[in-house]
Every structure is written in structure tokens, then in C-alpha cells.
Amino acid sequence: MIRTSRAHRLRSSATGTALASRLRRSAPLALPVGWGAVAVAWKFGCPLARQPGLPMRIATSIVFLTVGTGLVLGVRRQLRREPARVRAVAEATQRVLLRPPPARLDGLALAAGQLSATRDASVGGDLYEAVATPFGVRIVVGDVRGHGLAALGAVVAVLGSFREAAHDEPELGGVLRRLERALQRHLRERARAEHPAGGGGEPEHPVAEEFVTLLLLEVRADGRLAVLDCGHPAPYRIGAGVERLPVGEPLPPLGVLPLPAVLVPYTAARLLPGETLVLHTDGAEEARDRRGRFFGLEAALARSAGRPPGTVVRQTHEALLHHTGGRLDDDVALLVVRNDRVRVPAQPAEPGLRRPRPAPSTHC
């Protein structure tokens, strides 16, 4: 009995909340609708309004014109509020999914940012994350095929898996396999949801062709890098100049072909103290202006050399928007990492601990 009463109260509360939400949404139309009801009642219920003559016609026209104007303004206000509500939801979603990385992480300075190709949208098909683990700082940057809300499910699957696997897997290859399994589960579940009567075969629809390009990187305590590249653009390293970071032999994007049986990260590169690494999605290099000229990402990064990571992200975004006139064809994500760890020089021997001189040799 108590459970039934509690369930009844919960249903009543939910119904009341939904009703209050509907009333708030319809509030801008209440005044015009009230005016309309008064105008109709005046027209058909008031004997004075049915009298012939030009003054009564003018008065009737003014009343109905006022009502029509009020209705138009009320609907327009409602339509303006809806995009603002959608943008607020999108911004909240972005803060949860693509949360800003901490300004400092295990001796590294970080900053990240994204530009969406979808008008009035804050989320898209790009993803990034950086976490400190016992194995080093692990970073992922990826690009889901497509952009906008349609790619959001794959972003959720890959990022959620990375945030768990980065702390659990001692090897970088193990992290990548976890990401692949998470993406495959997402695609299977989406295929079943969109084609529930598929007959058990492989569905022939866009989900079957969805894939993710991805760069998985590990910055170790001594600055050595471990990299696994799944069809993603190689990052830039800013030191004495700007150069492409070597990433080894690329793997296929996730979702296109199965990963090889053995995954060996590329470990011949380093990020020395004071150097900066710029990870990005392909939208940064494939952006074009009105004449079809590609954006010069390397030149833009050279102009930002020596600046903090946040400044590099901001200046690169400004240069991108200026080059394209504010119209992007693809989402753009940037993640900038600077090695602020101090290189400890070799310490000289203390004065009291001099190395003993070898004894002079004697000859007979």
C-alpha cells in the first residue's frame, strides 16, 4: 500500500512538472490568444460591432490587425527561444564529453578547443582527451566520419572507453584494442536500433561504413613518446622550428579493418623540455577559402611558436576562421601539449668527496 501511494505521488509529480513545462512554453502566446478571443466575442456578440458604416469597419479591422500582430510576435519570440535552448543543451553536452583538459598535467601544460562545422552547434564528430596514468600521460585525438549530432554516439563510445582503459591497460596497444571493441559494440547496437528486422545479416546502411581515425599517444616521464596512429594526421612538434612528428607505420582507421594481431607503438620520438606538440583533426588542414586554397596550418603554428598552449589554440582558431570566412566544411579540434618539465643537469662531485688519484707506478 505504501509503495502504491509512493508510486502514485511520483507519477503525479512528473505529470505536474510536464504540465508546468508546457505552460511555460505556451506563455508567450497567452496574451495574443486572449486578445483574439476578445476580438471574436466583440465581433459576433456585441450589437455595436454589427452596425453598418465605415467607422465600424475600420474599428473591426484595427482590432483584428492588432490580434494578428500579437500572434506573429508571440510565435516569433517562441521560435527565437528554441535555438537558444538547443544551444544551451549542446554546450552542456560538450562540457561533459569534450571537457577541457587541466591546464597542467604531470609537468605538461595543455589546452584544447573545437570548432564545429554545423551552424549553431557546439558538438561534432571530433574527440580529444588527456589523462595522467601510472604509465605516463595518455592522449587521444580522433575524428568520427561525418559531423554534428549524428556522430555523437561514436564519440561517446570511444571517449568513454578511453577514460577507463587508459588507467587499466599497461600497454598502449591494449588501450587501442579496448577502443576498437567499444566502437564495434556501438555500431552493432545502432544497427539493431535502426534496422530491427534485418534478418540476421549485415545491414547495408551508413552505420556499416562508419569509422574513426584516431591518434593514441603516451608521454613518458623522460619525454619519450609512444604513438599508435589509426589513419589520423600526424601532429606537429614546435621546437627550434615546426616539423611533423614521426609516428611510424599507420594502422587502418577503427571500424574499417580489424587491428593487427601485434600492435607495436612507435617509440623513436621525443618531446624535450620546452617543446610543444600540436595534435589536430584533418579539418584544420583541409579547410579552404573562397578560392579553394588550403589553410596553412604549419605557417600558422610557426607564428604561434613560443606562446602558451591556450594562445596557440586561440590564434590558430582565429586564423582558420579568417581564412575560411567563418564557414567550415568539417569540424576542427586542436589539443596542444607543452613539456614544462625541467631537465636536471648532471651534478658535480662535492668538494669533500674527491676521486682518489691513482698511485704512481714503480719499475724495478
CSV table of C-alpha atoms in Angstrom, one decimal, residues 23-351:
chain,number,residue,atom,x,y,z
A,23,LEU,CA,2.5,26.2,-19.6
A,24,ARG,CA,5.9,27.9,-19.6
A,25,ARG,CA,6.4,27.2,-23.3
A,26,SER,CA,2.9,28.5,-24.2
A,27,ALA,CA,3.1,31.6,-22.0
A,28,PRO,CA,4.3,33.9,-24.9
A,29,LEU,CA,1.1,33.0,-26.8
A,30,ALA,CA,-1.3,33.6,-23.9
A,31,LEU,CA,-1.8,37.4,-24.5
A,32,PRO,CA,-2.4,37.2,-28.3
A,33,VAL,CA,-4.8,34.3,-27.8
A,34,GLY,CA,-6.7,36.3,-25.2
A,35,TRP,CA,-6.9,39.3,-27.5
A,36,GLY,CA,-8.2,37.0,-30.2
A,37,ALA,CA,-10.9,35.6,-28.0
A,38,VAL,CA,-12.0,39.2,-27.0
A,39,ALA,CA,-12.0,40.3,-30.7
A,40,VAL,CA,-14.1,37.4,-31.8
A,41,ALA,CA,-16.5,37.9,-28.9
A,42,TRP,CA,-16.7,41.6,-29.7
A,43,LYS,CA,-17.3,41.0,-33.4
A,44,PHE,CA,-20.1,38.4,-33.0
A,45,GLY,CA,-21.5,39.2,-29.6
A,46,CYS,CA,-21.6,43.0,-29.5
A,47,PRO,CA,-24.5,44.6,-31.4
A,48,LEU,CA,-22.5,47.7,-31.9
A,49,ALA,CA,-19.8,45.8,-33.9
A,50,ARG,CA,-22.5,44.6,-36.4
A,51,GLN,CA,-23.7,48.1,-37.3
A,52,PRO,CA,-23.0,49.1,-40.9
A,53,GLY,CA,-20.8,52.0,-41.7
A,54,LEU,CA,-17.2,52.9,-42.4
A,55,PRO,CA,-16.2,53.7,-38.8
A,56,MET,CA,-17.3,50.2,-37.5
A,57,ARG,CA,-15.4,48.5,-40.3
A,58,ILE,CA,-12.2,50.5,-39.5
A,59,ALA,CA,-12.5,49.6,-35.8
A,60,THR,CA,-13.0,45.9,-36.6
A,61,SER,CA,-10.0,45.9,-38.9
A,62,ILE,CA,-7.9,47.6,-36.3
A,63,VAL,CA,-8.9,45.0,-33.6
A,64,PHE,CA,-8.1,42.0,-35.8
A,65,LEU,CA,-4.9,43.6,-37.1
A,66,THR,CA,-3.8,44.0,-33.5
A,67,VAL,CA,-4.6,40.4,-32.7
A,68,GLY,CA,-2.7,39.1,-35.8
A,69,THR,CA,0.3,41.2,-35.0
A,70,GLY,CA,0.3,39.9,-31.4
A,71,LEU,CA,0.1,36.3,-32.7
A,72,VAL,CA,3.0,36.8,-35.1
A,73,LEU,CA,5.2,38.4,-32.4
A,74,GLY,CA,4.4,35.7,-29.9
A,75,VAL,CA,5.3,32.9,-32.3
A,76,ARG,CA,8.5,34.7,-33.3
A,77,ARG,CA,9.5,35.0,-29.7
A,78,GLN,CA,8.9,31.3,-29.2
A,79,LEU,CA,10.9,30.4,-32.2
A,80,ARG,CA,13.8,32.6,-31.0
A,81,ARG,CA,13.8,30.9,-27.6
A,82,GLU,CA,14.0,27.4,-29.1
A,83,PRO,CA,17.5,27.8,-30.7
A,84,ALA,CA,18.8,29.3,-27.5
A,85,ARG,CA,17.6,26.3,-25.6
A,86,VAL,CA,19.1,23.9,-28.1
A,87,ARG,CA,22.5,25.7,-27.9
A,88,ALA,CA,22.4,25.6,-24.1
A,89,VAL,CA,21.9,21.8,-24.3
A,90,ALA,CA,24.6,21.4,-26.8
A,91,GLU,CA,27.1,23.4,-24.7
A,92,ALA,CA,26.3,21.3,-21.7
A,93,THR,CA,26.8,18.2,-23.7
A,94,GLN,CA,30.2,19.5,-24.9
A,95,ARG,CA,31.3,20.2,-21.4
A,96,VAL,CA,30.6,16.6,-20.4
A,97,LEU,CA,32.0,14.9,-23.5
A,98,LEU,CA,34.8,17.2,-24.6
A,99,ARG,CA,35.7,18.6,-21.2
A,100,PRO,CA,38.6,21.0,-21.2
A,101,PRO,CA,41.8,19.3,-20.2
A,102,PRO,CA,43.5,20.5,-17.0
A,103,ALA,CA,45.9,23.4,-17.5
A,104,ARG,CA,48.7,21.3,-16.1
A,105,LEU,CA,49.1,17.5,-16.1
A,106,ASP,CA,52.1,15.8,-14.6
A,107,GLY,CA,54.5,18.5,-15.7
A,108,LEU,CA,52.8,19.2,-19.0
A,109,ALA,CA,50.9,22.4,-20.0
A,110,LEU,CA,47.7,21.6,-22.0
A,111,ALA,CA,44.9,23.4,-23.9
A,112,ALA,CA,42.3,22.3,-26.3
A,113,GLY,CA,39.4,23.6,-28.3
A,114,GLN,CA,37.0,22.7,-31.1
A,115,LEU,CA,35.2,24.4,-33.9
A,116,SER,CA,32.0,22.8,-35.2
A,117,ALA,CA,31.1,22.8,-38.9
A,118,THR,CA,27.4,22.6,-38.0
A,119,ARG,CA,25.8,26.0,-37.7
A,120,ASP,CA,24.7,26.9,-34.1
A,121,ALA,CA,26.2,23.6,-32.8
A,122,SER,CA,28.9,23.1,-30.2
A,123,VAL,CA,29.4,19.4,-30.6
A,124,GLY,CA,30.5,17.4,-33.6
A,125,GLY,CA,32.4,14.3,-34.7
A,126,ASP,CA,35.8,15.3,-33.2
A,127,LEU,CA,37.1,14.0,-29.9
A,128,TYR,CA,40.1,14.5,-27.6
A,129,GLU,CA,41.1,13.7,-24.1
A,130,ALA,CA,44.3,13.6,-21.9
A,131,VAL,CA,44.7,11.8,-18.6
A,132,ALA,CA,47.6,11.2,-16.2
A,133,THR,CA,48.2,7.5,-15.6
A,134,PRO,CA,50.9,5.4,-13.8
A,135,PHE,CA,52.2,4.6,-17.3
A,136,GLY,CA,52.5,8.3,-18.4
A,137,VAL,CA,50.2,11.0,-19.7
A,138,ARG,CA,48.0,9.3,-22.3
A,139,ILE,CA,46.3,11.4,-25.0
A,140,VAL,CA,43.7,10.5,-27.7
A,141,VAL,CA,42.6,12.7,-30.6
A,142,GLY,CA,40.0,11.3,-33.1
A,143,ASP,CA,37.7,12.1,-35.9
A,144,VAL,CA,34.4,10.3,-36.5
A,145,ARG,CA,33.2,10.0,-40.1
A,146,GLY,CA,30.7,12.8,-40.5
A,147,HIS,CA,30.0,15.7,-38.1
A,148,GLY,CA,27.2,17.1,-36.0
A,149,LEU,CA,24.8,15.2,-33.7
A,150,ALA,CA,24.8,12.1,-36.0
A,151,ALA,CA,28.4,11.3,-34.9
A,152,LEU,CA,27.8,11.9,-31.3
A,153,GLY,CA,27.2,8.3,-30.4
A,154,ALA,CA,30.6,7.1,-31.7
A,155,VAL,CA,32.3,10.0,-29.8
A,156,VAL,CA,30.6,8.8,-26.6
A,157,ALA,CA,31.6,5.2,-27.1
A,158,VAL,CA,35.3,6.0,-27.9
A,159,LEU,CA,35.8,8.6,-25.2
A,160,GLY,CA,34.1,6.5,-22.5
A,161,SER,CA,36.2,3.5,-23.3
A,162,PHE,CA,39.5,5.6,-23.4
A,163,ARG,CA,38.8,7.1,-20.0
A,164,GLU,CA,38.6,3.6,-18.4
A,165,ALA,CA,41.2,1.8,-20.5
A,166,ALA,CA,43.9,4.4,-20.2
A,167,HIS,CA,44.2,3.7,-16.5
A,168,ASP,CA,43.8,-0.1,-16.7
A,169,GLU,CA,45.9,-1.2,-19.6
A,170,PRO,CA,49.7,-1.2,-19.1
A,171,GLU,CA,50.4,-1.3,-22.8
A,172,LEU,CA,49.2,1.3,-25.3
A,173,GLY,CA,48.2,-1.5,-27.7
A,174,GLY,CA,45.7,-2.8,-25.1
A,175,VAL,CA,44.1,0.7,-24.9
A,176,LEU,CA,43.6,0.7,-28.6
A,177,ARG,CA,42.0,-2.7,-28.7
A,178,ARG,CA,39.5,-1.6,-26.0
A,179,LEU,CA,38.6,1.4,-28.1
A,180,GLU,CA,38.1,-0.8,-31.1
A,181,ARG,CA,35.7,-3.2,-29.2
A,182,ALA,CA,33.8,-0.2,-27.8
A,183,LEU,CA,33.2,1.2,-31.3
A,184,GLN,CA,32.1,-2.2,-32.7
A,185,ARG,CA,29.6,-2.5,-29.9
A,186,HIS,CA,28.2,0.9,-30.6
A,187,LEU,CA,27.9,0.2,-34.3
A,188,ARG,CA,26.1,-3.2,-33.7
A,189,GLU,CA,23.7,-1.6,-31.2
A,190,ARG,CA,22.9,1.3,-33.6
A,191,ALA,CA,22.4,-1.1,-36.5
A,192,ARG,CA,19.9,-3.2,-34.4
A,193,ALA,CA,18.1,0.0,-33.4
A,194,GLU,CA,17.8,1.4,-36.9
A,195,HIS,CA,17.1,-2.0,-38.6
A,196,PRO,CA,15.3,-4.2,-36.1
A,197,ALA,CA,14.1,-6.6,-38.8
A,198,GLY,CA,17.5,-7.1,-40.5
A,199,GLY,CA,17.1,-10.8,-40.9
A,200,GLY,CA,20.4,-11.5,-39.0
A,201,GLY,CA,22.6,-10.4,-41.9
A,202,GLU,CA,25.0,-7.5,-42.2
A,203,PRO,CA,23.0,-4.3,-42.6
A,204,GLU,CA,23.6,-2.2,-45.7
A,205,HIS,CA,23.3,1.3,-44.4
A,206,PRO,CA,25.6,4.2,-43.4
A,207,VAL,CA,26.4,2.7,-40.0
A,208,ALA,CA,28.2,-0.2,-41.7
A,209,GLU,CA,30.6,2.3,-43.2
A,210,GLU,CA,31.2,4.4,-40.2
A,211,PHE,CA,34.8,4.6,-39.0
A,212,VAL,CA,37.0,6.7,-36.7
A,213,THR,CA,40.5,8.0,-37.5
A,214,LEU,CA,42.5,8.1,-34.3
A,215,LEU,CA,45.8,9.0,-32.8
A,216,LEU,CA,46.8,7.5,-29.5
A,217,LEU,CA,49.9,8.9,-27.7
A,218,GLU,CA,51.7,8.4,-24.5
A,219,VAL,CA,54.2,10.9,-23.0
A,220,ARG,CA,56.5,9.2,-20.6
A,221,ALA,CA,58.4,10.7,-17.7
A,222,ASP,CA,61.6,11.2,-19.6
A,223,GLY,CA,59.9,12.8,-22.6
A,224,ARG,CA,59.9,9.7,-24.8
A,225,LEU,CA,56.7,9.2,-26.8
A,226,ALA,CA,54.8,6.1,-27.7
A,227,VAL,CA,52.4,6.6,-30.7
A,228,LEU,CA,49.8,4.5,-32.4
A,229,ASP,CA,48.2,6.1,-35.5
A,230,CYS,CA,45.0,4.8,-37.0
A,231,GLY,CA,44.8,6.8,-40.2
A,232,HIS,CA,44.9,10.1,-38.4
A,233,PRO,CA,47.1,13.2,-39.4
A,234,ALA,CA,50.4,13.2,-37.6
A,235,PRO,CA,50.9,16.0,-35.1
A,236,TYR,CA,53.3,18.9,-35.3
A,237,ARG,CA,56.2,19.5,-33.0
A,238,ILE,CA,57.3,23.1,-32.3
A,239,GLY,CA,60.8,23.5,-31.0
A,240,ALA,CA,63.6,25.3,-32.9
A,241,GLY,CA,61.1,25.1,-35.8
A,242,VAL,CA,57.9,23.4,-36.8
A,243,GLU,CA,58.0,19.9,-38.1
A,244,ARG,CA,55.8,16.8,-38.5
A,245,LEU,CA,56.3,14.3,-35.7
A,246,PRO,CA,57.2,10.8,-37.0
A,247,VAL,CA,54.5,8.3,-36.0
A,248,GLY,CA,55.7,5.1,-37.7
A,249,GLU,CA,53.6,2.9,-40.0
A,250,PRO,CA,49.9,4.0,-39.8
A,251,LEU,CA,47.2,1.5,-38.9
A,252,PRO,CA,43.7,1.4,-40.6
A,253,PRO,CA,41.0,3.6,-39.1
A,254,LEU,CA,38.9,1.9,-36.4
A,255,GLY,CA,35.9,0.3,-38.0
A,256,VAL,CA,37.4,-0.3,-41.4
A,257,LEU,CA,39.5,-3.4,-40.9
A,258,PRO,CA,40.4,-5.4,-37.8
A,259,LEU,CA,43.6,-4.4,-36.0
A,260,PRO,CA,46.7,-6.5,-36.5
A,261,ALA,CA,47.4,-9.3,-34.1
A,262,VAL,CA,50.5,-7.5,-32.8
A,263,LEU,CA,50.5,-3.8,-32.0
A,264,VAL,CA,53.9,-2.1,-31.6
A,265,PRO,CA,53.9,1.6,-30.8
A,266,TYR,CA,56.4,3.9,-32.5
A,267,THR,CA,58.8,5.0,-29.7
A,268,ALA,CA,61.6,6.8,-31.6
A,269,ALA,CA,60.3,10.3,-31.0
A,270,ARG,CA,60.7,12.6,-28.0
A,271,LEU,CA,59.2,15.7,-26.6
A,272,LEU,CA,62.0,17.6,-25.0
A,273,PRO,CA,61.5,20.2,-22.2
A,274,GLY,CA,60.3,23.5,-23.8
A,275,GLU,CA,58.9,21.8,-26.9
A,276,THR,CA,55.2,21.8,-27.9
A,277,LEU,CA,53.1,19.2,-29.6
A,278,VAL,CA,50.0,20.1,-31.6
A,279,LEU,CA,47.5,17.3,-32.2
A,280,HIS,CA,44.7,18.1,-34.6
A,281,THR,CA,42.0,16.7,-36.8
A,282,ASP,CA,42.1,16.8,-40.6
A,283,GLY,CA,39.6,19.7,-40.7
A,284,ALA,CA,42.4,22.0,-39.8
A,285,GLU,CA,44.5,21.2,-42.8
A,286,GLU,CA,41.6,20.7,-45.3
A,287,ALA,CA,39.9,24.0,-44.6
A,288,ARG,CA,39.7,26.1,-47.8
A,289,ASP,CA,39.0,29.7,-48.6
A,290,ARG,CA,36.6,31.0,-51.3
A,291,ARG,CA,39.3,30.4,-53.9
A,292,GLY,CA,39.8,26.8,-52.9
A,293,ARG,CA,43.2,27.4,-51.2
A,294,PHE,CA,44.0,25.2,-48.3
A,295,PHE,CA,44.7,26.6,-44.8
A,296,GLY,CA,48.4,26.8,-44.0
A,297,LEU,CA,48.4,25.1,-40.6
A,298,GLU,CA,52.2,24.8,-40.4
A,299,ALA,CA,52.7,28.5,-41.1
A,300,ALA,CA,50.0,29.4,-38.5
A,301,LEU,CA,51.8,27.3,-35.9
A,302,ALA,CA,55.1,28.9,-36.7
A,303,ARG,CA,53.6,32.3,-35.9
A,304,SER,CA,52.5,31.0,-32.5
A,305,ALA,CA,55.8,29.5,-31.6
A,306,GLY,CA,56.9,30.1,-28.0
A,307,ARG,CA,53.3,31.0,-26.9
A,308,PRO,CA,51.4,29.2,-24.2
A,309,PRO,CA,49.1,26.3,-25.3
A,310,GLY,CA,45.9,28.3,-24.8
A,311,THR,CA,47.3,31.1,-27.0
A,312,VAL,CA,48.2,28.6,-29.7
A,313,VAL,CA,44.7,27.2,-29.8
A,314,ARG,CA,43.1,30.7,-29.9
A,315,GLN,CA,45.3,32.1,-32.5
A,316,THR,CA,45.0,29.0,-34.7
A,317,HIS,CA,41.2,29.1,-34.5
A,318,GLU,CA,41.2,32.8,-35.4
A,319,ALA,CA,43.4,32.2,-38.4
A,320,LEU,CA,41.2,29.3,-39.5
A,321,LEU,CA,38.0,31.4,-39.3
A,322,HIS,CA,39.7,34.3,-41.1
A,323,HIS,CA,40.9,32.0,-43.9
A,324,THR,CA,37.5,30.4,-44.4
A,325,GLY,CA,35.4,33.4,-43.8
A,326,GLY,CA,33.8,31.7,-40.9
A,327,ARG,CA,32.5,28.8,-43.0
A,328,LEU,CA,34.0,25.4,-42.1
A,329,ASP,CA,33.3,22.3,-44.1
A,330,ASP,CA,34.5,20.0,-41.3
A,331,ASP,CA,34.9,20.0,-37.6
A,332,VAL,CA,38.2,21.2,-36.3
A,333,ALA,CA,39.8,20.0,-33.0
A,334,LEU,CA,43.1,21.1,-31.5
A,335,LEU,CA,45.0,19.8,-28.5
A,336,VAL,CA,48.3,21.5,-27.6
A,337,VAL,CA,50.8,20.0,-25.1
A,338,ARG,CA,54.0,21.7,-24.0
A,339,ASN,CA,56.6,19.9,-22.0
A,340,ASP,CA,57.3,22.1,-18.9
A,341,ARG,CA,59.3,19.5,-17.1
A,342,VAL,CA,62.8,20.8,-16.1
A,343,ARG,CA,65.8,19.0,-17.4
A,344,VAL,CA,68.0,18.3,-14.4
A,345,PRO,CA,71.7,18.8,-15.2
A,346,ALA,CA,74.4,16.4,-14.1
A,347,GLN,CA,75.5,17.4,-10.6
A,348,PRO,CA,79.3,17.9,-10.0
A,349,ALA,CA,81.0,15.9,-7.2
A,350,GLU,CA,81.1,17.5,-3.8
A,351,PRO,CA,84.5,19.1,-2.8
